[in-house]
Coordinates of C-alpha atoms and ligand atoms in Angstrom, one line a residue:
M1 CA 19.1 252.4 -143.3
N2 CA 18.6 251.4 -139.8
I3 CA 21.0 251.9 -136.9
L4 CA 22.5 248.5 -136.9
R5 CA 23.1 248.4 -140.6
I6 CA 24.9 251.8 -140.3
Y7 CA 26.9 250.5 -137.4
V8 CA 27.9 247.4 -139.4
R9 CA 28.8 249.5 -142.4
V10 CA 31.0 251.8 -140.4
L11 CA 32.7 248.8 -139.0
A12 CA 33.2 247.2 -142.4
M13 CA 35.1 250.3 -143.4
L14 CA 37.8 249.0 -141.2
A15 CA 38.6 246.5 -144.0
S16 CA 41.2 248.7 -145.4
E17 CA 43.3 248.1 -142.2
K18 CA 42.1 244.4 -142.0
R19 CA 45.4 243.0 -140.5
L20 CA 45.6 245.3 -137.7
A21 CA 42.0 245.3 -137.1
I22 CA 41.9 241.5 -136.8
I23 CA 44.8 241.5 -134.5
L24 CA 43.0 244.1 -132.3
I25 CA 39.8 242.0 -132.3
I26 CA 41.8 239.0 -131.3
A27 CA 43.3 240.9 -128.4
N28 CA 39.9 242.1 -127.6
L29 CA 38.7 238.5 -127.4
A30 CA 41.5 237.6 -125.1
L31 CA 40.8 240.6 -122.7
A32 CA 37.1 239.4 -122.4
V33 CA 38.3 236.0 -121.5
A34 CA 40.7 237.3 -118.9
A35 CA 38.1 239.6 -117.6
F36 CA 35.8 236.6 -116.8
A37 CA 38.8 234.5 -115.5
E38 CA 39.3 236.9 -112.6
P39 CA 35.9 236.3 -110.9
I40 CA 36.2 232.6 -111.3
L41 CA 39.7 232.4 -109.8
F42 CA 38.4 234.7 -106.9
G43 CA 35.5 232.3 -106.3
R44 CA 37.9 229.2 -106.4
I45 CA 40.1 231.0 -103.9
I46 CA 37.1 231.7 -101.5
D47 CA 36.1 228.0 -101.8
T48 CA 39.5 226.8 -101.1
L49 CA 39.4 229.0 -98.0
T50 CA 36.0 228.2 -96.8
R51 CA 36.6 224.4 -97.2
S52 CA 39.1 224.8 -94.3
A53 CA 37.1 227.3 -92.4
G54 CA 36.8 225.2 -89.3
D55 CA 40.6 224.6 -89.2
P56 CA 42.6 227.6 -90.8
S57 CA 45.9 225.8 -90.4
S58 CA 44.7 223.2 -92.9
V59 CA 44.7 225.7 -95.9
S60 CA 46.4 224.0 -98.7
W61 CA 48.9 226.1 -100.3
A62 CA 49.5 223.7 -103.0
E63 CA 45.9 224.4 -104.1
L64 CA 46.0 228.2 -103.6
L65 CA 49.3 229.1 -105.1
P66 CA 48.4 228.0 -108.7
L67 CA 45.3 230.0 -108.5
I68 CA 47.1 233.1 -107.3
Y69 CA 49.9 232.7 -110.0
A70 CA 47.3 232.4 -112.5
W71 CA 45.6 235.5 -111.2
I72 CA 48.8 237.5 -111.5
A73 CA 49.4 236.0 -115.1
F74 CA 46.0 237.2 -116.1
G75 CA 46.6 240.6 -114.5
I76 CA 49.9 241.1 -116.3
F77 CA 48.3 239.9 -119.6
T78 CA 45.5 242.3 -119.2
I79 CA 47.7 245.3 -118.7
L80 CA 49.8 244.6 -121.7
A81 CA 47.0 243.7 -124.0
S82 CA 45.2 247.0 -123.1
I83 CA 48.2 249.0 -123.8
F84 CA 48.6 247.5 -127.2
V85 CA 44.8 247.8 -128.0
A86 CA 44.6 251.5 -126.7
L87 CA 47.7 252.4 -128.8
N88 CA 46.7 250.8 -131.9
A89 CA 43.0 251.5 -131.8
D90 CA 43.8 255.2 -131.7
R91 CA 46.1 255.0 -134.7
V92 CA 43.5 253.0 -136.8
S93 CA 40.8 255.4 -136.1
H94 CA 42.9 258.5 -136.8
R95 CA 44.2 257.2 -140.1
G96 CA 40.6 256.0 -141.0
R97 CA 39.2 259.6 -140.2
L98 CA 41.5 261.3 -142.5
R99 CA 41.2 258.7 -145.2
V100 CA 37.4 258.8 -145.1
M101 CA 37.5 262.6 -145.2
S102 CA 39.6 262.9 -148.3
D103 CA 37.7 260.2 -149.9
F104 CA 34.5 262.1 -149.3
F105 CA 35.9 265.3 -150.5
E106 CA 37.2 263.6 -153.8
H107 CA 33.7 262.0 -154.3
V108 CA 31.9 265.3 -153.7
L109 CA 34.2 266.9 -156.2
H110 CA 33.2 264.4 -158.8
L111 CA 29.5 264.9 -158.2
P112 CA 27.7 266.8 -160.9
L113 CA 27.2 270.5 -160.8
G114 CA 23.5 269.8 -160.6
Y115 CA 24.0 268.1 -157.3
H116 CA 25.9 271.0 -156.0
T117 CA 23.3 273.5 -157.1
G118 CA 20.9 271.6 -154.9
V119 CA 23.0 271.1 -151.7
H120 CA 24.5 274.0 -149.8
S121 CA 28.3 273.8 -149.4
G122 CA 28.0 274.5 -145.7
R123 CA 25.8 271.5 -145.3
L124 CA 28.4 269.3 -147.2
L125 CA 31.2 270.6 -145.0
K126 CA 29.3 269.7 -141.9
T127 CA 28.3 266.3 -143.1
M128 CA 31.9 265.7 -144.0
L129 CA 33.4 266.6 -140.7
D130 CA 30.5 265.2 -138.5
G131 CA 30.5 261.9 -140.6
S132 CA 34.3 261.4 -140.4
N133 CA 34.7 262.3 -136.8
G134 CA 31.6 260.1 -135.9
M135 CA 33.2 257.2 -137.7
A136 CA 36.4 257.6 -136.0
S137 CA 34.9 257.6 -132.8
V138 CA 32.7 254.5 -133.7
W139 CA 36.0 252.6 -134.7
L140 CA 37.9 253.8 -131.4
S141 CA 35.1 252.7 -129.1
F142 CA 34.6 249.5 -131.0
L143 CA 38.2 248.5 -130.9
R144 CA 38.8 249.8 -127.3
E145 CA 35.8 248.4 -125.5
H146 CA 32.6 247.3 -127.4
C147 CA 34.2 244.4 -129.2
A148 CA 35.2 243.0 -125.9
S149 CA 31.8 244.0 -124.4
F150 CA 30.0 242.0 -127.3
V151 CA 32.2 239.0 -126.6
S152 CA 31.4 239.1 -123.0
L153 CA 27.6 239.5 -123.6
F154 CA 27.1 237.1 -126.3
V155 CA 29.7 234.4 -125.7
L156 CA 30.9 234.2 -122.3
L157 CA 27.6 235.0 -120.5
P158 CA 25.9 231.8 -121.8
M159 CA 29.0 230.0 -120.4
T160 CA 28.2 231.0 -116.9
L161 CA 25.3 228.8 -117.2
L162 CA 27.9 226.0 -117.1
L163 CA 29.2 227.4 -113.7
N164 CA 25.8 227.5 -112.1
W165 CA 22.7 227.6 -114.3
R166 CA 20.4 229.2 -111.7
L167 CA 22.5 232.2 -111.1
G168 CA 23.5 232.3 -114.7
A169 CA 20.0 232.5 -115.7
L170 CA 19.6 235.6 -113.3
L171 CA 22.3 237.4 -115.2
I172 CA 20.7 236.5 -118.5
V173 CA 17.5 237.9 -117.5
L174 CA 19.3 241.1 -116.4
V175 CA 20.8 241.4 -120.0
F176 CA 17.4 240.9 -121.5
V177 CA 15.8 243.6 -119.3
F178 CA 18.6 246.1 -120.2
G179 CA 18.1 245.2 -124.0
A180 CA 14.4 245.6 -123.8
I181 CA 14.5 249.0 -122.2
T182 CA 17.1 250.2 -124.6
A183 CA 15.1 248.9 -127.6
Y184 CA 11.9 250.5 -126.3
V185 CA 13.6 253.9 -125.9
F186 CA 15.2 253.5 -129.5
H187 CA 11.9 252.8 -131.0
H188 CA 10.3 255.9 -129.4
T189 CA 12.9 258.4 -130.1
E190 CA 14.5 257.4 -133.5
S191 CA 12.2 259.8 -135.6
L192 CA 12.5 262.5 -133.0
Q193 CA 16.2 262.4 -133.2
E194 CA 16.1 262.5 -136.9
K195 CA 14.2 265.7 -136.6
V196 CA 16.8 267.1 -134.3
E197 CA 19.5 266.3 -136.9
T198 CA 17.8 268.2 -139.6
Y199 CA 17.7 271.2 -137.3
H200 CA 21.4 270.8 -136.8
T201 CA 22.0 270.7 -140.5
D202 CA 19.5 273.7 -141.0
L203 CA 21.7 275.6 -138.4
A204 CA 24.9 274.8 -140.4
E205 CA 23.5 275.7 -143.7
R206 CA 22.0 278.8 -142.5
A207 CA 25.1 279.9 -140.7
S208 CA 27.4 279.3 -143.8
D209 CA 24.9 281.0 -146.1
A210 CA 25.0 284.1 -143.9
L211 CA 28.7 284.0 -143.7
G212 CA 28.9 283.8 -147.5
N213 CA 26.7 286.9 -147.8
I214 CA 28.1 289.1 -145.1
A215 CA 28.1 292.1 -147.4
I216 CA 24.4 291.9 -148.1
I217 CA 23.6 291.3 -144.5
Q218 CA 25.4 294.4 -143.4
S219 CA 24.2 296.7 -146.0
F220 CA 20.7 295.6 -145.7
T221 CA 21.0 295.8 -142.0
R222 CA 20.1 292.1 -141.6
V223 CA 22.4 291.4 -138.7
E224 CA 19.8 291.3 -136.1
A225 CA 17.2 289.4 -138.4
E226 CA 19.8 286.8 -139.2
A227 CA 21.0 286.4 -135.5
T228 CA 17.4 286.0 -134.6
S229 CA 16.6 283.4 -137.1
L230 CA 19.6 281.5 -136.1
R231 CA 18.4 281.6 -132.5
S232 CA 15.0 280.6 -133.5
I233 CA 16.3 277.3 -135.2
S234 CA 18.5 276.7 -132.1
A235 CA 15.4 277.1 -129.9
E236 CA 13.4 274.7 -132.1
L237 CA 16.3 272.2 -132.1
L238 CA 16.4 272.3 -128.2
R239 CA 12.5 271.9 -128.2
A240 CA 13.0 268.8 -130.3
Q241 CA 15.9 267.5 -128.3
M242 CA 14.4 267.7 -124.9
P243 CA 12.0 264.8 -125.1
V244 CA 14.7 262.5 -126.7
L245 CA 17.0 263.4 -123.6
S246 CA 14.1 262.6 -121.2
W247 CA 13.6 259.2 -122.7
W248 CA 17.3 258.4 -122.3
A249 CA 17.3 259.7 -118.8
I250 CA 14.4 257.3 -118.1
A251 CA 16.2 254.5 -119.8
T252 CA 19.3 255.1 -117.6
V253 CA 17.4 255.1 -114.4
A254 CA 15.5 252.0 -115.4
A255 CA 18.7 250.2 -116.3
R256 CA 20.2 251.2 -112.9
T257 CA 17.3 250.1 -111.0
S258 CA 17.3 246.5 -112.8
A259 CA 21.0 246.3 -112.1
T260 CA 20.5 246.8 -108.3
V261 CA 17.5 244.4 -108.3
T262 CA 19.7 241.8 -109.9
I263 CA 22.5 242.2 -107.4
L264 CA 20.1 241.7 -104.7
A265 CA 18.4 238.8 -106.4
I266 CA 21.7 237.0 -106.8
F267 CA 22.5 237.7 -103.1
V268 CA 19.0 236.4 -102.1
V269 CA 18.9 233.4 -104.5
G270 CA 22.4 232.7 -103.8
A271 CA 22.1 232.4 -100.1
Y272 CA 18.9 230.2 -100.6
L273 CA 20.7 228.0 -103.0
F274 CA 23.6 227.7 -100.5
T275 CA 21.4 226.6 -97.7
K276 CA 20.1 223.9 -100.2
G277 CA 23.6 222.9 -101.1
L278 CA 23.2 224.1 -104.7
A279 CA 25.8 226.8 -104.6
T280 CA 29.0 227.4 -102.9
I281 CA 30.1 230.7 -101.2
G282 CA 32.8 230.9 -104.0
E283 CA 30.1 230.7 -106.6
I284 CA 28.0 233.4 -105.0
V285 CA 31.1 235.6 -104.9
T286 CA 32.0 234.8 -108.5
F287 CA 28.5 235.7 -109.7
M288 CA 28.4 238.9 -107.7
S289 CA 31.5 240.0 -109.3
F290 CA 30.1 238.9 -112.7
A291 CA 27.1 240.8 -112.0
G292 CA 29.2 243.9 -111.2
M293 CA 31.2 243.6 -114.3
L294 CA 28.2 242.9 -116.5
I295 CA 26.3 245.8 -115.2
G296 CA 29.3 248.2 -115.8
K297 CA 29.4 246.8 -119.3
L298 CA 25.8 247.1 -119.9
E299 CA 25.6 250.6 -118.8
A300 CA 28.4 251.4 -120.9
T301 CA 26.7 249.8 -123.8
V302 CA 23.4 251.8 -123.1
T303 CA 25.4 254.9 -123.0
F304 CA 27.2 253.9 -126.2
A305 CA 23.7 252.9 -127.8
N306 CA 22.4 256.4 -126.9
W307 CA 25.4 258.0 -128.4
L308 CA 25.3 256.0 -131.5
F309 CA 21.7 256.8 -131.7
M310 CA 22.5 260.5 -131.8
L311 CA 25.2 260.0 -134.3
T312 CA 23.3 257.8 -136.7
P313 CA 21.5 260.6 -138.5
K314 CA 24.9 262.3 -139.2
L315 CA 26.3 258.9 -140.4
R316 CA 23.2 258.4 -142.6
E317 CA 23.7 261.8 -144.1
F318 CA 27.3 261.0 -144.9
F319 CA 26.4 257.9 -146.6
D320 CA 23.7 259.6 -148.6
V321 CA 26.3 261.7 -150.1
T322 CA 28.8 259.0 -150.7
D323 CA 26.1 256.9 -152.3
A324 CA 25.2 259.6 -154.7
L325 CA 26.5 258.6 -158.1
P326 CA 28.6 261.1 -160.2
G327 CA 26.3 261.9 -163.0
V328 CA 28.9 261.9 -165.6
C329 CA 31.8 259.4 -165.6
D330 CA 34.1 257.7 -167.9
A331 CA 32.8 254.9 -170.0
P332 CA 34.7 251.6 -169.5
D333 CA 36.4 251.9 -172.9
A334 CA 36.8 255.7 -172.8
R335 CA 40.0 256.8 -174.4
D336 CA 42.4 259.8 -174.4
V337 CA 41.9 261.5 -177.7
G338 CA 44.9 263.8 -177.4
R339 CA 44.6 267.5 -178.8
L340 CA 41.5 267.9 -180.8
T341 CA 41.2 270.4 -183.9
G342 CA 37.8 271.6 -182.5
E343 CA 35.2 270.5 -185.0
V344 CA 32.0 270.5 -182.9
A345 CA 28.8 268.8 -183.9
F346 CA 25.4 268.6 -182.1
D347 CA 23.3 265.9 -183.5
N348 CA 19.7 266.2 -182.5
V349 CA 20.7 266.9 -178.9
T350 CA 18.0 266.9 -176.2
F351 CA 18.4 267.4 -172.5
S352 CA 16.0 267.7 -169.6
Y353 CA 16.9 268.6 -166.0
D354 CA 13.6 267.2 -164.5
K355 CA 12.6 264.6 -167.0
R356 CA 9.5 266.6 -167.7
R357 CA 10.4 269.7 -169.6
N358 CA 13.3 269.8 -171.9
A359 CA 15.8 272.6 -171.4
V360 CA 17.3 271.8 -174.8
K361 CA 15.4 270.2 -177.6
D362 CA 16.6 268.8 -180.9
V363 CA 19.6 271.0 -181.2
S364 CA 21.6 270.2 -184.4
F365 CA 24.5 272.2 -185.7
T366 CA 28.2 271.9 -186.8
V367 CA 30.9 274.3 -186.1
K368 CA 34.1 274.4 -188.0
P369 CA 37.5 274.5 -186.4
G370 CA 38.4 278.0 -185.6
E371 CA 34.9 279.4 -186.1
T372 CA 33.3 281.9 -183.6
V373 CA 29.8 281.3 -182.7
A374 CA 27.6 283.6 -180.6
L375 CA 24.5 282.1 -178.7
V376 CA 21.7 284.6 -178.1
G377 CA 18.3 284.4 -176.7
A378 CA 16.2 285.3 -173.8
T379 CA 17.4 284.1 -170.3
G380 CA 16.3 280.5 -169.7
S381 CA 16.4 279.8 -173.5
G382 CA 18.9 276.9 -173.0
K383 CA 22.2 278.6 -174.0
S384 CA 24.2 277.7 -171.0
T385 CA 22.7 274.1 -171.0
T386 CA 23.8 273.6 -174.5
L387 CA 27.4 274.5 -173.8
G388 CA 27.2 272.6 -170.5
L389 CA 26.5 269.5 -172.7
L390 CA 29.7 270.3 -174.7
H391 CA 31.9 270.0 -171.7
R392 CA 29.9 267.3 -170.2
V393 CA 28.4 269.0 -167.1
F394 CA 25.7 266.5 -167.9
D395 CA 25.0 264.1 -170.7
P396 CA 22.3 264.6 -173.3
T397 CA 18.9 262.7 -172.7
G398 CA 18.9 262.3 -176.6
G399 CA 21.1 262.7 -179.4
R400 CA 25.0 263.0 -179.5
V401 CA 27.7 265.6 -179.1
L402 CA 30.7 265.0 -181.4
I403 CA 34.1 266.7 -181.5
D404 CA 36.2 265.9 -184.5
G405 CA 33.7 263.3 -185.3
V406 CA 34.0 261.4 -182.1
D407 CA 31.1 261.0 -179.5
I408 CA 32.4 262.9 -176.4
R409 CA 31.2 260.0 -174.3
E410 CA 33.8 258.0 -175.9
M411 CA 36.5 260.3 -174.7
T412 CA 37.8 260.3 -171.2
L413 CA 36.5 263.2 -169.2
V414 CA 40.0 264.6 -168.6
A415 CA 40.9 264.4 -172.3
L416 CA 37.6 266.2 -173.2
R417 CA 38.0 268.9 -170.7
R418 CA 41.7 269.4 -171.5
N419 CA 40.5 270.5 -174.9
I420 CA 38.0 273.0 -173.7
G421 CA 38.4 276.3 -171.8
V422 CA 35.5 277.7 -170.1
V423 CA 35.0 281.1 -168.8
F424 CA 32.0 281.3 -166.5
Q425 CA 29.6 284.3 -165.9
E426 CA 30.6 284.1 -162.2
P427 CA 34.5 284.2 -162.2
M428 CA 35.1 281.7 -159.6
L429 CA 38.5 282.2 -158.0
F430 CA 40.2 280.2 -155.2
A431 CA 41.2 282.2 -152.1
R432 CA 44.8 281.7 -153.1
S433 CA 47.4 283.9 -155.0
I434 CA 46.8 285.2 -158.4
E435 CA 49.5 283.1 -159.7
E436 CA 48.1 279.9 -158.1
N437 CA 44.6 280.8 -159.7
L438 CA 46.2 281.1 -163.1
R439 CA 48.2 277.9 -162.8
V440 CA 44.9 276.0 -162.3
G441 CA 44.8 276.5 -166.1
K442 CA 48.1 274.8 -166.7
P443 CA 50.1 273.8 -163.5
D444 CA 53.5 273.8 -165.4
A445 CA 53.2 277.0 -167.3
T446 CA 56.4 278.9 -167.9
E447 CA 56.6 282.4 -166.6
E448 CA 56.4 283.5 -170.3
E449 CA 53.2 281.7 -171.1
I450 CA 51.6 283.4 -168.0
Q451 CA 52.7 286.8 -169.2
I452 CA 51.2 286.2 -172.6
A453 CA 48.0 284.9 -171.2
L454 CA 47.8 288.0 -168.9
E455 CA 48.7 290.3 -171.7
R456 CA 45.7 288.8 -173.8
A457 CA 43.2 289.1 -171.1
Q458 CA 44.2 292.7 -170.4
A459 CA 45.1 291.8 -166.8
K460 CA 48.7 292.8 -166.6
D461 CA 48.1 296.4 -165.4
F462 CA 45.8 295.8 -162.5
I463 CA 48.1 292.9 -161.4
A464 CA 51.0 295.2 -161.4
R465 CA 49.1 297.6 -159.1
Q466 CA 48.4 294.8 -156.7
P467 CA 50.4 295.1 -153.4
D468 CA 52.1 291.7 -153.9
G469 CA 51.7 291.5 -157.7
M470 CA 51.1 287.9 -158.7
R471 CA 51.5 286.7 -155.2
T472 CA 48.6 288.6 -153.9
I473 CA 45.9 286.6 -152.3
V474 CA 42.6 287.4 -153.7
G475 CA 40.3 286.4 -150.7
E476 CA 37.4 284.0 -150.7
R477 CA 36.0 283.6 -154.3
G478 CA 38.3 286.5 -155.4
R479 CA 36.5 289.0 -153.2
T480 CA 39.4 291.5 -152.9
L481 CA 39.3 292.0 -156.7
S482 CA 36.7 294.0 -158.6
G483 CA 34.2 292.1 -160.7
G484 CA 36.0 293.0 -164.0
E485 CA 39.4 292.0 -162.5
R486 CA 38.2 288.7 -161.4
Q487 CA 36.8 288.1 -164.8
R488 CA 40.1 289.0 -166.5
V489 CA 41.9 286.6 -164.2
S490 CA 39.6 283.9 -165.1
I491 CA 39.9 284.5 -168.8
A492 CA 43.7 284.6 -168.5
R493 CA 43.3 281.1 -166.7
A494 CA 41.4 279.7 -169.6
L495 CA 43.7 281.2 -172.2
L496 CA 46.6 279.6 -170.5
K497 CA 45.2 276.3 -170.8
D498 CA 45.5 276.9 -174.6
P499 CA 42.6 274.7 -175.6
P500 CA 41.2 274.3 -179.1
I501 CA 37.8 275.1 -177.9
L502 CA 36.8 278.1 -175.8
I503 CA 33.5 278.8 -174.2
F504 CA 32.6 282.2 -172.7
D505 CA 29.3 282.0 -170.9
E506 CA 28.3 285.7 -170.4
A507 CA 31.8 286.1 -169.5
T508 CA 32.1 289.8 -170.3
S509 CA 28.6 290.9 -169.0
A510 CA 30.2 292.0 -165.6
L511 CA 32.6 294.3 -167.3
D512 CA 32.2 298.0 -168.0
A513 CA 31.7 299.0 -171.7
T514 CA 35.4 300.4 -171.9
T515 CA 37.0 297.2 -170.4
E516 CA 34.7 294.9 -172.5
R517 CA 35.9 296.9 -175.6
L518 CA 39.5 296.5 -174.7
L519 CA 38.9 292.9 -173.8
Q520 CA 37.2 292.3 -177.1
A521 CA 40.1 293.1 -179.1
A522 CA 42.3 291.0 -177.0
L523 CA 39.7 288.1 -177.2
D524 CA 39.6 288.3 -180.9
A525 CA 43.3 287.7 -181.0
A526 CA 43.1 284.9 -178.4
T527 CA 40.3 283.1 -180.1
K528 CA 41.9 283.2 -183.4
G529 CA 42.4 279.5 -184.5
R530 CA 40.2 278.2 -181.8
T531 CA 36.5 277.2 -182.0
T532 CA 34.7 279.7 -179.8
F533 CA 31.4 279.8 -178.3
V534 CA 30.2 283.0 -176.7
I535 CA 27.0 283.7 -174.9
A536 CA 26.7 287.5 -174.8
H537 CA 24.1 290.2 -174.7
R538 CA 26.2 293.1 -176.1
L539 CA 26.0 293.8 -179.6
A540 CA 29.8 294.4 -180.2
T541 CA 30.5 290.9 -179.1
I542 CA 27.7 289.4 -181.3
R543 CA 28.7 291.4 -184.4
N544 CA 32.2 289.8 -184.4
A545 CA 30.8 286.3 -184.6
D546 CA 31.1 284.2 -187.6
R547 CA 27.6 283.0 -186.9
I548 CA 24.7 283.5 -184.6
F549 CA 22.5 280.8 -183.1
V550 CA 19.3 282.3 -181.9
F551 CA 17.7 280.2 -179.0
D552 CA 14.1 280.1 -178.0
Q553 CA 12.7 277.7 -175.5
G554 CA 15.6 275.3 -175.8
A555 CA 15.6 275.1 -179.7
V556 CA 17.8 276.9 -182.2
V557 CA 15.3 278.9 -184.2
E558 CA 17.5 281.1 -186.5
T559 CA 21.1 280.8 -187.8
G560 CA 23.1 283.2 -189.6
N561 CA 25.6 286.1 -189.3
F562 CA 24.5 289.4 -188.0
E563 CA 23.4 291.0 -191.3
Q564 CA 21.4 287.9 -192.5
L565 CA 19.6 287.8 -189.2
V566 CA 18.8 291.3 -189.2
A567 CA 17.5 291.1 -192.8
L568 CA 15.5 288.1 -191.8
N569 CA 13.6 290.3 -189.5
G570 CA 12.5 287.4 -187.3
K571 CA 13.2 286.5 -183.7
F572 CA 16.8 287.9 -183.6
A573 CA 15.7 291.3 -185.1
A574 CA 13.0 291.4 -182.4
L575 CA 15.4 290.4 -179.7
A576 CA 17.9 293.0 -180.9
R577 CA 15.4 295.7 -180.8
A578 CA 14.3 294.7 -177.3
Q579 CA 17.7 294.1 -175.9
F580 CA 20.2 296.6 -177.4
M581 CA 20.2 300.1 -176.2
A582 CA 18.5 302.7 -178.1
D583 CA 21.7 304.4 -179.4
A584 CA 23.1 301.1 -180.5
V585 CA 19.9 300.4 -182.3
A586 CA 20.1 303.8 -184.1
K587 CA 23.7 303.4 -184.9
E588 CA 23.3 299.8 -186.2
G589 CA 20.2 300.8 -188.3
I590 CA 17.8 298.5 -186.6
E591 CA 14.3 299.8 -186.7
P592 CA 13.1 300.3 -183.2
A593 CA 9.8 298.4 -182.7
Ligands
LIG1 P1 20.2 280.4 -170.5 O1 21.7 280.2 -170.3 O2 19.8 280.6 -171.9 O3 19.8 281.6 -169.7 P2 19.8 277.9 -169.2 O4 20.4 276.9 -170.1 O5 20.6 278.3 -168.0 O6 19.3 279.2 -170.1 O7 18.5 277.2 -168.7 C1 17.5 276.6 -169.6 C2 16.3 276.1 -168.7 O8 16.8 275.1 -167.9 C3 15.7 277.2 -167.9 O9 14.3 277.0 -168.0 C4 16.2 276.9 -166.4 O10 15.3 277.4 -165.5 C5 16.5 275.4 -166.6 N1 17.6 275.2 -165.6 C6 18.9 275.7 -165.7 N2 19.7 275.2 -164.9 C7 19.0 274.3 -164.2 C8 19.3 273.3 -163.1 N3 20.5 273.4 -162.5 N4 18.2 272.6 -162.6 C9 17.0 272.7 -163.1 N5 16.7 273.5 -164.2 C10 17.7 274.3 -164.7
LIG2 MG1 23.0 281.2 -169.1

């Protein structure tokens, strides 16, 4: 996307305030015309005066007064229109900034998890703020000045040819020289500036990454190293920025010089034309004043071009994000399926992250409502991916996932996800109160429902010990709670949702053995009557499952209950021997390898 396309695209976003924007543009047109009227009136007045230069008493007031009145009228109009434009341009751009920001935010929330794993949150935040602030300033400057400048340059300037074509041509040459200098500098610095912007983004990403890992930085005494690395990015940024700045400084000086030359030329050429009777003194004055005005506008335009040029990479990054498609979205005829009973079927499901290697291949199984299934297998064997396909983090590249016999792609995402409660390995909590975190599961939950969910998740005791109880704020990502406490809040959150299908993706692996045992009993109660998928490594969790699916390299290689699989003495038995602790092995009677 080149700079002009981006500029036009940003301006096109004013469409949501079409009426006001059009009124402002018309006001700008009028202002541009008024600005050109003044020098012309000025020239006429001078001509009227010079005509009676030999005899001052012969000055015709009948001729002068209308010119002066017109000037006053244009002056008053300019003041009023400018006030109107300034006020409303500010409003439009402020409203637009907040609208664009919330749209961006909503869009980003819709983007697939896969997108977010690849992009740092610090980078997205910077893109959102830079992009929306940048757009607001583009709108503001367009509506306040540049719209009028464009009109002056492209419409009114050619009209000066009618006034005096020789002097008009001089002005047009001036505009071309300015344009050429700017274009040349643009051309030479575009890729340089792009590089500068990547340093800016690196800087933001690096800083936010460090802030998110402050505990590691301090405990590994990395403060100096992190600070140094940030400084070295800054240094590289400056090194890359300097040549760009030099180029633009040259452009500014060159533009200034050509402006001075033009003024001189108008004076000299004007004087020559005057002696030949081809221009009046009034016309020379008019063109001098045109030239002054134009130079002001051109300089402002070059400054603006420079600024837009610095801004473009930020805007481009913004549009790159807003142009990214949500990976999973509702089909046009998707429907709300209401509450499901929870019969889950995978029908030859295959999925690949990179279109080369399959993370899940040809997985087929059926799980009855209320059944508890454990997924086991080495890390990277495709367990999380399989369950991700169930709540549509991504869609299968082949095969179908059905719930209650309906392809989940025929359901709305909201309906599907309302029916599935997920407890992730990393218990992600908002930096809000415990209660707010729980209500994410069910915003209108009653006090009693919350208490039941907490009871089942074994979370009551530690919440009672918190300084503000349920109103305790848990810090960024729940940092003020211990791993086990965080996980119990997130389990309670899923239980509160009361879904027919539950997914626990290594949810209990962060808990100590005692807590896990306590929780296990609670979970058994909570999962009763719900179809439950558990990914776990602990024997106790797996033993309680109705069935176990053994994963290997994306495929289900063995299925059965614990005893059956041990008797089979295949992959599961080997995995069990390798994974479970020696005493557990002894207790459960699995032969150590
Ligand atoms: P498990 O949960 O059994 O440990 P996963 O389902 O997380 O395994 O991963 C299956 C395979 O897919 C692994 O090889 C892993 O590297 C790959 N994988 C997982 N998540 C992503 C991702 N977001 N992008 C690319 N590859 C991924
Ligand atoms: Mg996993």
